Amino acid sequence: MTLLDFARGPAMQIAIIIFVAGILWRLVGVWALRQKKDLSEARQTGAWVGGLKGLFVHAWPYKPFVPKVGAQYIIGYIIHLGLFIVLIFGTPHMLFFADIVGFTWWTLPGGVITAVAVITTLALFVALIKRLVNPVQRLISNFDDYATWFVTTAPFVTGLITNMNMWPDYETGLAIHLLSVWLLLIYFPFGKLMHSFWFVVSRYTTGSRFARRGGMA
Protein backbone atom coordinates (compact mmCIF):
# COMPACT_ATOMS: atom_id res chain seq x y z
CA MET A 1 0.00 0.00 0.00
CA THR A 2 1.42 3.37 -1.01
CA LEU A 3 1.10 6.50 1.11
CA LEU A 4 -1.55 7.79 -1.32
CA ASP A 5 -3.52 4.54 -1.05
CA PHE A 6 -3.39 4.85 2.73
CA ALA A 7 -4.52 8.48 2.60
CA ARG A 8 -7.41 7.70 0.25
CA GLY A 9 -8.45 4.56 2.13
CA PRO A 10 -7.94 3.75 5.83
CA ALA A 11 -6.82 7.25 6.86
CA MET A 12 -9.89 8.88 5.30
CA GLN A 13 -12.26 6.34 6.84
CA ILE A 14 -10.73 6.69 10.32
CA ALA A 15 -10.80 10.50 10.11
CA ILE A 16 -14.45 10.61 9.04
CA ILE A 17 -15.50 8.19 11.80
CA ILE A 18 -13.69 10.22 14.47
CA PHE A 19 -15.05 13.48 13.03
CA VAL A 20 -18.68 12.34 13.02
CA ALA A 21 -18.52 10.48 16.34
CA GLY A 22 -16.69 13.37 18.01
CA ILE A 23 -19.19 15.98 16.87
CA LEU A 24 -22.15 13.84 17.96
CA TRP A 25 -20.50 13.26 21.33
CA ARG A 26 -19.95 17.01 21.86
CA LEU A 27 -23.46 17.94 20.74
CA VAL A 28 -25.13 15.29 22.89
CA GLY A 29 -22.95 16.32 25.83
CA VAL A 30 -24.07 19.95 25.59
CA TRP A 31 -27.71 18.99 25.04
CA ALA A 32 -27.61 16.79 28.16
CA LEU A 33 -26.35 19.58 30.42
CA ARG A 34 -28.86 20.56 33.08
CA GLN A 35 -30.02 24.15 32.85
CA LYS A 36 -31.18 26.23 35.76
CA LYS A 37 -34.78 27.29 35.53
CA ASP A 38 -35.19 31.05 35.25
CA LEU A 39 -37.72 31.98 37.92
CA SER A 40 -37.83 35.68 37.10
CA GLU A 41 -40.74 37.10 35.16
CA ALA A 42 -39.98 37.85 31.52
CA ARG A 43 -39.64 41.59 30.90
CA GLN A 44 -40.12 41.18 27.18
CA THR A 45 -42.14 38.69 25.19
CA GLY A 46 -40.87 37.06 22.04
CA ALA A 47 -37.39 36.20 23.29
CA TRP A 48 -36.79 34.41 19.98
CA VAL A 49 -36.73 37.82 18.29
CA GLY A 50 -33.88 38.82 20.58
CA GLY A 51 -32.18 35.53 19.75
CA LEU A 52 -32.31 36.21 16.03
CA LYS A 53 -31.13 39.75 16.63
CA GLY A 54 -28.20 38.42 18.60
CA LEU A 55 -27.02 36.44 15.58
CA PHE A 56 -26.41 39.68 13.67
CA VAL A 57 -25.63 42.23 16.38
CA HIS A 58 -22.48 40.40 17.42
CA ALA A 59 -21.28 39.84 13.86
CA TRP A 60 -19.33 43.09 14.26
CA PRO A 61 -17.90 44.63 17.45
CA TYR A 62 -19.54 47.61 19.12
CA LYS A 63 -18.25 50.93 17.80
CA PRO A 64 -15.98 51.78 20.80
CA PHE A 65 -14.12 48.47 20.31
CA VAL A 66 -13.64 48.67 16.53
CA PRO A 67 -10.20 50.36 16.70
CA LYS A 68 -8.97 47.57 18.96
CA VAL A 69 -10.51 44.45 17.43
CA GLY A 70 -11.90 45.52 14.04
CA ALA A 71 -8.86 44.19 12.14
CA GLN A 72 -9.16 40.89 13.99
CA TYR A 73 -12.78 40.54 12.87
CA ILE A 74 -11.81 41.29 9.25
CA ILE A 75 -9.03 38.69 9.31
CA GLY A 76 -11.45 36.15 10.77
CA TYR A 77 -14.01 36.79 8.04
CA ILE A 78 -11.33 36.47 5.34
CA ILE A 79 -10.25 33.10 6.76
CA HIS A 80 -13.77 31.72 7.11
CA LEU A 81 -14.93 32.96 3.71
CA GLY A 82 -11.76 31.75 2.02
CA LEU A 83 -12.12 28.30 3.57
CA PHE A 84 -15.73 28.10 2.38
CA ILE A 85 -14.90 29.20 -1.20
CA VAL A 86 -11.94 26.85 -1.61
CA LEU A 87 -13.74 23.89 -0.06
CA ILE A 88 -17.02 24.25 -1.94
CA PHE A 89 -16.09 25.90 -5.23
CA GLY A 90 -12.70 24.32 -5.94
CA THR A 91 -13.15 21.75 -8.71
CA PRO A 92 -11.14 18.90 -7.07
CA HIS A 93 -13.08 19.36 -3.85
CA MET A 94 -16.41 19.53 -5.66
CA LEU A 95 -15.64 16.25 -7.44
CA PHE A 96 -14.78 14.65 -4.10
CA PHE A 97 -18.11 15.71 -2.58
CA ALA A 98 -19.96 14.83 -5.81
CA ASP A 99 -18.94 11.20 -5.35
CA ILE A 100 -20.68 11.32 -1.96
CA VAL A 101 -23.84 13.32 -2.72
CA GLY A 102 -24.31 12.12 -6.29
CA PHE A 103 -24.44 15.46 -8.13
CA THR A 104 -22.10 18.23 -9.25
CA TRP A 105 -22.28 22.03 -9.12
CA TRP A 106 -20.67 25.10 -10.61
CA THR A 107 -17.08 25.83 -9.58
CA LEU A 108 -14.69 28.75 -9.89
CA PRO A 109 -11.67 28.82 -12.23
CA GLY A 110 -8.51 27.30 -10.83
CA GLY A 111 -6.70 30.63 -10.86
CA VAL A 112 -9.40 32.23 -8.72
CA ILE A 113 -9.31 29.36 -6.22
CA THR A 114 -5.52 29.62 -6.02
CA ALA A 115 -5.73 33.37 -5.39
CA VAL A 116 -8.33 32.87 -2.65
CA ALA A 117 -6.20 30.13 -1.08
CA VAL A 118 -3.12 32.40 -1.08
CA ILE A 119 -5.06 35.28 0.50
CA THR A 120 -6.54 32.96 3.12
CA THR A 121 -3.13 31.50 3.93
CA LEU A 122 -1.65 34.98 4.33
CA ALA A 123 -4.56 35.92 6.62
CA LEU A 124 -3.86 32.84 8.74
CA PHE A 125 -0.21 33.83 9.13
CA VAL A 126 -1.19 37.42 9.97
CA ALA A 127 -3.52 36.03 12.64
CA LEU A 128 -0.66 33.95 14.08
CA ILE A 129 1.72 36.92 14.10
CA LYS A 130 -0.89 39.07 15.87
CA ARG A 131 -1.32 36.36 18.48
CA LEU A 132 2.43 36.17 19.05
CA VAL A 133 3.15 39.90 19.24
CA ASN A 134 0.04 41.07 21.10
CA PRO A 135 0.79 40.76 24.85
CA VAL A 136 -2.82 40.04 25.81
CA GLN A 137 -3.45 37.49 23.06
CA ARG A 138 -0.14 35.79 23.79
CA LEU A 139 -0.97 35.58 27.49
CA ILE A 140 -4.39 33.99 27.01
CA SER A 141 -3.32 31.63 24.20
CA ASN A 142 -2.90 27.94 24.94
CA PHE A 143 -2.03 24.75 23.08
CA ASP A 144 -5.48 24.55 21.51
CA ASP A 145 -5.09 27.97 19.88
CA TYR A 146 -1.84 27.03 18.16
CA ALA A 147 -2.96 23.49 17.32
CA THR A 148 -6.14 24.88 15.76
CA TRP A 149 -4.08 27.31 13.70
CA PHE A 150 -1.76 24.53 12.55
CA VAL A 151 -4.41 22.02 11.48
CA THR A 152 -6.31 24.81 9.67
CA THR A 153 -3.27 26.19 7.87
CA ALA A 154 -1.66 22.89 6.88
CA PRO A 155 -4.30 21.93 4.25
CA PHE A 156 -3.96 25.35 2.59
CA VAL A 157 -0.16 25.20 2.48
CA THR A 158 0.02 21.59 1.30
CA GLY A 159 -2.80 22.20 -1.18
CA LEU A 160 -1.02 25.19 -2.72
CA ILE A 161 2.24 23.25 -2.97
CA THR A 162 0.41 20.35 -4.60
CA ASN A 163 -1.48 22.62 -7.00
CA MET A 164 1.79 24.27 -8.07
CA ASN A 165 3.51 20.87 -8.54
CA MET A 166 6.26 21.82 -6.09
CA TRP A 167 6.57 18.40 -4.47
CA PRO A 168 9.41 16.12 -5.68
CA ASP A 169 6.73 13.48 -6.26
CA TYR A 170 3.15 14.53 -7.03
CA GLU A 171 1.46 11.44 -5.58
CA THR A 172 3.35 11.78 -2.30
CA GLY A 173 2.48 15.48 -2.18
CA LEU A 174 -1.19 14.74 -2.79
CA ALA A 175 -1.09 12.13 -0.02
CA ILE A 176 0.43 14.66 2.40
CA HIS A 177 -2.30 17.17 1.48
CA LEU A 178 -5.03 14.59 2.09
CA LEU A 179 -3.48 13.54 5.40
CA SER A 180 -3.40 17.18 6.52
CA VAL A 181 -7.13 17.40 5.77
CA TRP A 182 -7.82 14.22 7.74
CA LEU A 183 -5.80 15.63 10.64
CA LEU A 184 -8.07 18.68 10.57
CA LEU A 185 -11.16 16.45 10.70
CA ILE A 186 -9.77 14.38 13.57
CA TYR A 187 -8.92 17.45 15.66
CA PHE A 188 -12.09 19.35 14.77
CA PRO A 189 -14.47 17.98 17.44
CA PHE A 190 -11.98 18.33 20.29
CA GLY A 191 -10.73 21.90 19.90
CA LYS A 192 -11.90 25.42 19.19
CA LEU A 193 -12.87 24.52 15.64
CA MET A 194 -16.16 23.39 17.18
CA HIS A 195 -17.10 27.07 17.26
CA SER A 196 -18.44 26.36 13.76
CA PHE A 197 -21.34 24.67 15.56
CA TRP A 198 -21.38 26.64 18.80
CA PHE A 199 -21.40 30.23 17.60
CA VAL A 200 -24.98 30.19 16.26
CA VAL A 201 -26.30 28.54 19.43
CA SER A 202 -24.35 30.82 21.77
CA ARG A 203 -25.31 34.04 19.98
CA TYR A 204 -28.97 33.05 19.78
CA THR A 205 -29.04 32.03 23.45
CA THR A 206 -27.37 35.25 24.59
CA GLY A 207 -29.72 37.39 22.50
CA SER A 208 -32.85 35.62 23.72
CA ARG A 209 -31.79 35.84 27.37
CA PHE A 210 -31.05 39.55 27.11
CA ALA A 211 -34.43 40.10 25.46
CA ARG A 212 -36.22 38.14 28.20
CA ARG A 213 -34.53 40.24 30.86
CA GLY A 214 -35.26 43.48 29.07
CA GLY A 215 -31.64 44.19 28.11
CA MET A 216 -29.86 44.85 24.84
CA ALA A 217 -28.79 41.90 22.68
mmCIF file of C-alpha atoms in Angstrom:
data_model
loop_
_atom_site.group_PDB
_atom_site.id
_atom_site.type_symbol
_atom_site.label_atom_id
_atom_site.label_comp_id
_atom_site.label_asym_id
_atom_site.label_seq_id
_atom_site.Cartn_x
_atom_site.Cartn_y
_atom_site.Cartn_z
ATOM 1 C CA MET A 1 0.000 0.000 0.000
ATOM 2 C CA THR A 2 1.417 3.371 -1.012
ATOM 3 C CA LEU A 3 1.097 6.501 1.107
ATOM 4 C CA LEU A 4 -1.547 7.793 -1.319
ATOM 5 C CA ASP A 5 -3.519 4.543 -1.048
ATOM 6 C CA PHE A 6 -3.385 4.851 2.734
ATOM 7 C CA ALA A 7 -4.524 8.484 2.597
ATOM 8 C CA ARG A 8 -7.409 7.695 0.249
ATOM 9 C CA GLY A 9 -8.447 4.562 2.132
ATOM 10 C CA PRO A 10 -7.943 3.752 5.830
ATOM 11 C CA ALA A 11 -6.819 7.253 6.856
ATOM 12 C CA MET A 12 -9.886 8.878 5.302
ATOM 13 C CA GLN A 13 -12.260 6.342 6.845
ATOM 14 C CA ILE A 14 -10.732 6.687 10.320
ATOM 15 C CA ALA A 15 -10.802 10.495 10.107
ATOM 16 C CA ILE A 16 -14.450 10.610 9.038
ATOM 17 C CA ILE A 17 -15.499 8.186 11.796
ATOM 18 C CA ILE A 18 -13.693 10.216 14.469
ATOM 19 C CA PHE A 19 -15.050 13.480 13.029
ATOM 20 C CA VAL A 20 -18.684 12.344 13.018
ATOM 21 C CA ALA A 21 -18.517 10.483 16.341
ATOM 22 C CA GLY A 22 -16.688 13.365 18.012
ATOM 23 C CA ILE A 23 -19.192 15.983 16.867
ATOM 24 C CA LEU A 24 -22.154 13.835 17.960
ATOM 25 C CA TRP A 25 -20.496 13.263 21.326
ATOM 26 C CA ARG A 26 -19.953 17.007 21.858
ATOM 27 C CA LEU A 27 -23.464 17.941 20.736
ATOM 28 C CA VAL A 28 -25.131 15.293 22.893
ATOM 29 C CA GLY A 29 -22.946 16.323 25.835
ATOM 30 C CA VAL A 30 -24.070 19.947 25.589
ATOM 31 C CA TRP A 31 -27.714 18.988 25.042
ATOM 32 C CA ALA A 32 -27.614 16.793 28.158
ATOM 33 C CA LEU A 33 -26.352 19.582 30.421
ATOM 34 C CA ARG A 34 -28.864 20.561 33.076
ATOM 35 C CA GLN A 35 -30.022 24.154 32.846
ATOM 36 C CA LYS A 36 -31.175 26.227 35.761
ATOM 37 C CA LYS A 37 -34.778 27.286 35.533
ATOM 38 C CA ASP A 38 -35.186 31.050 35.246
ATOM 39 C CA LEU A 39 -37.719 31.979 37.923
ATOM 40 C CA SER A 40 -37.834 35.682 37.095
ATOM 41 C CA GLU A 41 -40.745 37.104 35.157
ATOM 42 C CA ALA A 42 -39.979 37.852 31.523
ATOM 43 C CA ARG A 43 -39.645 41.591 30.903
ATOM 44 C CA GLN A 44 -40.116 41.185 27.177
ATOM 45 C CA THR A 45 -42.135 38.689 25.187
ATOM 46 C CA GLY A 46 -40.871 37.056 22.044
ATOM 47 C CA ALA A 47 -37.392 36.196 23.286
ATOM 48 C CA TRP A 48 -36.791 34.414 19.985
ATOM 49 C CA VAL A 49 -36.725 37.817 18.287
ATOM 50 C CA GLY A 50 -33.884 38.822 20.581
ATOM 51 C CA GLY A 51 -32.175 35.529 19.747
ATOM 52 C CA LEU A 52 -32.315 36.206 16.025
ATOM 53 C CA LYS A 53 -31.134 39.750 16.628
ATOM 54 C CA GLY A 54 -28.201 38.418 18.602
ATOM 55 C CA LEU A 55 -27.016 36.442 15.575
ATOM 56 C CA PHE A 56 -26.407 39.679 13.667
ATOM 57 C CA VAL A 57 -25.627 42.227 16.384
ATOM 58 C CA HIS A 58 -22.480 40.400 17.421
ATOM 59 C CA ALA A 59 -21.284 39.839 13.864
ATOM 60 C CA TRP A 60 -19.328 43.092 14.255
ATOM 61 C CA PRO A 61 -17.903 44.630 17.451
ATOM 62 C CA TYR A 62 -19.541 47.607 19.122
ATOM 63 C CA LYS A 63 -18.249 50.933 17.803
ATOM 64 C CA PRO A 64 -15.983 51.777 20.796
ATOM 65 C CA PHE A 65 -14.118 48.470 20.311
ATOM 66 C CA VAL A 66 -13.644 48.672 16.533
ATOM 67 C CA PRO A 67 -10.199 50.364 16.697
ATOM 68 C CA LYS A 68 -8.967 47.570 18.956
ATOM 69 C CA VAL A 69 -10.513 44.449 17.432
ATOM 70 C CA GLY A 70 -11.896 45.518 14.043
ATOM 71 C CA ALA A 71 -8.865 44.187 12.141
ATOM 72 C CA GLN A 72 -9.157 40.889 13.993
ATOM 73 C CA TYR A 73 -12.778 40.543 12.871
ATOM 74 C CA ILE A 74 -11.813 41.291 9.248
ATOM 75 C CA ILE A 75 -9.028 38.692 9.313
ATOM 76 C CA GLY A 76 -11.451 36.153 10.769
ATOM 77 C CA TYR A 77 -14.009 36.786 8.039
ATOM 78 C CA ILE A 78 -11.332 36.465 5.338
ATOM 79 C CA ILE A 79 -10.246 33.105 6.765
ATOM 80 C CA HIS A 80 -13.769 31.717 7.111
ATOM 81 C CA LEU A 81 -14.934 32.959 3.713
ATOM 82 C CA GLY A 82 -11.760 31.746 2.021
ATOM 83 C CA LEU A 83 -12.120 28.295 3.567
ATOM 84 C CA PHE A 84 -15.726 28.101 2.380
ATOM 85 C CA ILE A 85 -14.899 29.198 -1.195
ATOM 86 C CA VAL A 86 -11.941 26.854 -1.612
ATOM 87 C CA LEU A 87 -13.736 23.894 -0.055
ATOM 88 C CA ILE A 88 -17.020 24.248 -1.937
ATOM 89 C CA PHE A 89 -16.086 25.905 -5.231
ATOM 90 C CA GLY A 90 -12.701 24.322 -5.941
ATOM 91 C CA THR A 91 -13.147 21.748 -8.710
ATOM 92 C CA PRO A 92 -11.141 18.901 -7.073
ATOM 93 C CA HIS A 93 -13.078 19.361 -3.849
ATOM 94 C CA MET A 94 -16.410 19.527 -5.665
ATOM 95 C CA LEU A 95 -15.635 16.251 -7.443
ATOM 96 C CA PHE A 96 -14.784 14.645 -4.102
ATOM 97 C CA PHE A 97 -18.111 15.705 -2.584
ATOM 98 C CA ALA A 98 -19.962 14.832 -5.806
ATOM 99 C CA ASP A 99 -18.942 11.198 -5.346
ATOM 100 C CA ILE A 100 -20.676 11.317 -1.960
ATOM 101 C CA VAL A 101 -23.836 13.323 -2.720
ATOM 102 C CA GLY A 102 -24.307 12.116 -6.293
ATOM 103 C CA PHE A 103 -24.444 15.463 -8.130
ATOM 104 C CA THR A 104 -22.100 18.234 -9.245
ATOM 105 C CA TRP A 105 -22.280 22.031 -9.121
ATOM 106 C CA TRP A 106 -20.671 25.102 -10.612
ATOM 107 C CA THR A 107 -17.075 25.830 -9.576
ATOM 108 C CA LEU A 108 -14.690 28.749 -9.890
ATOM 109 C CA PRO A 109 -11.668 28.824 -12.235
ATOM 110 C CA GLY A 110 -8.509 27.297 -10.828
ATOM 111 C CA GLY A 111 -6.700 30.633 -10.857
ATOM 112 C CA VAL A 112 -9.405 32.235 -8.720
ATOM 113 C CA ILE A 113 -9.313 29.365 -6.215
ATOM 114 C CA THR A 114 -5.520 29.617 -6.019
ATOM 115 C CA ALA A 115 -5.729 33.367 -5.388
ATOM 116 C CA VAL A 116 -8.331 32.865 -2.655
ATOM 117 C CA ALA A 117 -6.199 30.126 -1.082
ATOM 118 C CA VAL A 118 -3.124 32.398 -1.083
ATOM 119 C CA ILE A 119 -5.063 35.284 0.496
ATOM 120 C CA THR A 120 -6.541 32.964 3.121
ATOM 121 C CA THR A 121 -3.127 31.502 3.934
ATOM 122 C CA LEU A 122 -1.646 34.983 4.328
ATOM 123 C CA ALA A 123 -4.561 35.921 6.617
ATOM 124 C CA LEU A 124 -3.856 32.835 8.737
ATOM 125 C CA PHE A 125 -0.214 33.828 9.135
ATOM 126 C CA VAL A 126 -1.193 37.417 9.969
ATOM 127 C CA ALA A 127 -3.523 36.026 12.642
ATOM 128 C CA LEU A 128 -0.656 33.952 14.075
ATOM 129 C CA ILE A 129 1.723 36.923 14.105
ATOM 130 C CA LYS A 130 -0.890 39.068 15.869
ATOM 131 C CA ARG A 131 -1.323 36.356 18.482
ATOM 132 C CA LEU A 132 2.433 36.172 19.052
ATOM 133 C CA VAL A 133 3.146 39.901 19.241
ATOM 134 C CA ASN A 134 0.042 41.067 21.100
ATOM 135 C CA PRO A 135 0.792 40.764 24.848
ATOM 136 C CA VAL A 136 -2.821 40.038 25.814
ATOM 137 C CA GLN A 137 -3.448 37.489 23.063
ATOM 138 C CA ARG A 138 -0.140 35.785 23.785
ATOM 139 C CA LEU A 139 -0.967 35.578 27.492
ATOM 140 C CA ILE A 140 -4.395 33.986 27.007
ATOM 141 C CA SER A 141 -3.323 31.628 24.196
ATOM 142 C CA ASN A 142 -2.897 27.939 24.938
ATOM 143 C CA PHE A 143 -2.027 24.754 23.082
ATOM 144 C CA ASP A 144 -5.480 24.553 21.508
ATOM 145 C CA ASP A 145 -5.085 27.972 19.879
ATOM 146 C CA TYR A 146 -1.841 27.033 18.158
ATOM 147 C CA ALA A 147 -2.957 23.495 17.320
ATOM 148 C CA THR A 148 -6.137 24.878 15.762
ATOM 149 C CA TRP A 149 -4.077 27.312 13.696
ATOM 150 C CA PHE A 150 -1.755 24.529 12.547
ATOM 151 C CA VAL A 151 -4.409 22.017 11.481
ATOM 152 C CA THR A 152 -6.313 24.809 9.673
ATOM 153 C CA THR A 153 -3.273 26.193 7.873
ATOM 154 C CA ALA A 154 -1.664 22.886 6.875
ATOM 155 C CA PRO A 155 -4.297 21.929 4.247
ATOM 156 C CA PHE A 156 -3.959 25.350 2.590
ATOM 157 C CA VAL A 157 -0.159 25.205 2.480
ATOM 158 C CA THR A 158 0.020 21.590 1.298
ATOM 159 C CA GLY A 159 -2.801 22.201 -1.183
ATOM 160 C CA LEU A 160 -1.022 25.188 -2.724
ATOM 161 C CA ILE A 161 2.243 23.251 -2.968
ATOM 162 C CA THR A 162 0.407 20.350 -4.601
ATOM 163 C CA ASN A 163 -1.481 22.615 -6.998
ATOM 164 C CA MET A 164 1.791 24.267 -8.068
ATOM 165 C CA ASN A 165 3.509 20.868 -8.541
ATOM 166 C CA MET A 166 6.262 21.822 -6.088
ATOM 167 C CA TRP A 167 6.567 18.399 -4.472
ATOM 168 C CA PRO A 168 9.408 16.119 -5.680
ATOM 169 C CA ASP A 169 6.730 13.477 -6.261
ATOM 170 C CA TYR A 170 3.147 14.534 -7.033
ATOM 171 C CA GLU A 171 1.462 11.439 -5.577
ATOM 172 C CA THR A 172 3.351 11.776 -2.301
ATOM 173 C CA GLY A 173 2.485 15.476 -2.176
ATOM 174 C CA LEU A 174 -1.190 14.738 -2.786
ATOM 175 C CA ALA A 175 -1.092 12.135 -0.017
ATOM 176 C CA ILE A 176 0.428 14.656 2.396
ATOM 177 C CA HIS A 177 -2.297 17.166 1.483
ATOM 178 C CA LEU A 178 -5.027 14.588 2.093
ATOM 179 C CA LEU A 179 -3.481 13.536 5.398
ATOM 180 C CA SER A 180 -3.403 17.180 6.518
ATOM 181 C CA VAL A 181 -7.129 17.405 5.768
ATOM 182 C CA TRP A 182 -7.825 14.220 7.737
ATOM 183 C CA LEU A 183 -5.796 15.629 10.639
ATOM 184 C CA LEU A 184 -8.067 18.677 10.568
ATOM 185 C CA LEU A 185 -11.161 16.450 10.697
ATOM 186 C CA ILE A 186 -9.767 14.384 13.570
ATOM 187 C CA TYR A 187 -8.918 17.447 15.660
ATOM 188 C CA PHE A 188 -12.089 19.349 14.771
ATOM 189 C CA PRO A 189 -14.467 17.984 17.439
ATOM 190 C CA PHE A 190 -11.984 18.334 20.288
ATOM 191 C CA GLY A 191 -10.728 21.898 19.897
ATOM 192 C CA LYS A 192 -11.896 25.422 19.191
ATOM 193 C CA LEU A 193 -12.871 24.516 15.644
ATOM 194 C CA MET A 194 -16.156 23.386 17.177
ATOM 195 C CA HIS A 195 -17.104 27.067 17.260
ATOM 196 C CA SER A 196 -18.442 26.357 13.764
ATOM 197 C CA PHE A 197 -21.340 24.669 15.556
ATOM 198 C CA TRP A 198 -21.377 26.640 18.803
ATOM 199 C CA PHE A 199 -21.398 30.235 17.596
ATOM 200 C CA VAL A 200 -24.975 30.187 16.264
ATOM 201 C CA VAL A 201 -26.297 28.536 19.426
ATOM 202 C CA SER A 202 -24.352 30.818 21.774
ATOM 203 C CA ARG A 203 -25.315 34.043 19.983
ATOM 204 C CA TYR A 204 -28.965 33.046 19.777
ATOM 205 C CA THR A 205 -29.042 32.026 23.451
ATOM 206 C CA THR A 206 -27.369 35.250 24.586
ATOM 207 C CA GLY A 207 -29.717 37.393 22.500
ATOM 208 C CA SER A 208 -32.851 35.622 23.720
ATOM 209 C CA ARG A 209 -31.789 35.840 27.375
ATOM 210 C CA PHE A 210 -31.051 39.555 27.107
ATOM 211 C CA ALA A 211 -34.433 40.103 25.464
ATOM 212 C CA ARG A 212 -36.217 38.141 28.199
ATOM 213 C CA ARG A 213 -34.529 40.237 30.862
ATOM 214 C CA GLY A 214 -35.263 43.484 29.072
ATOM 215 C CA GLY A 215 -31.645 44.189 28.106
ATOM 216 C CA MET A 216 -29.856 44.846 24.844
ATOM 217 C CA ALA A 217 -28.793 41.897 22.683
#
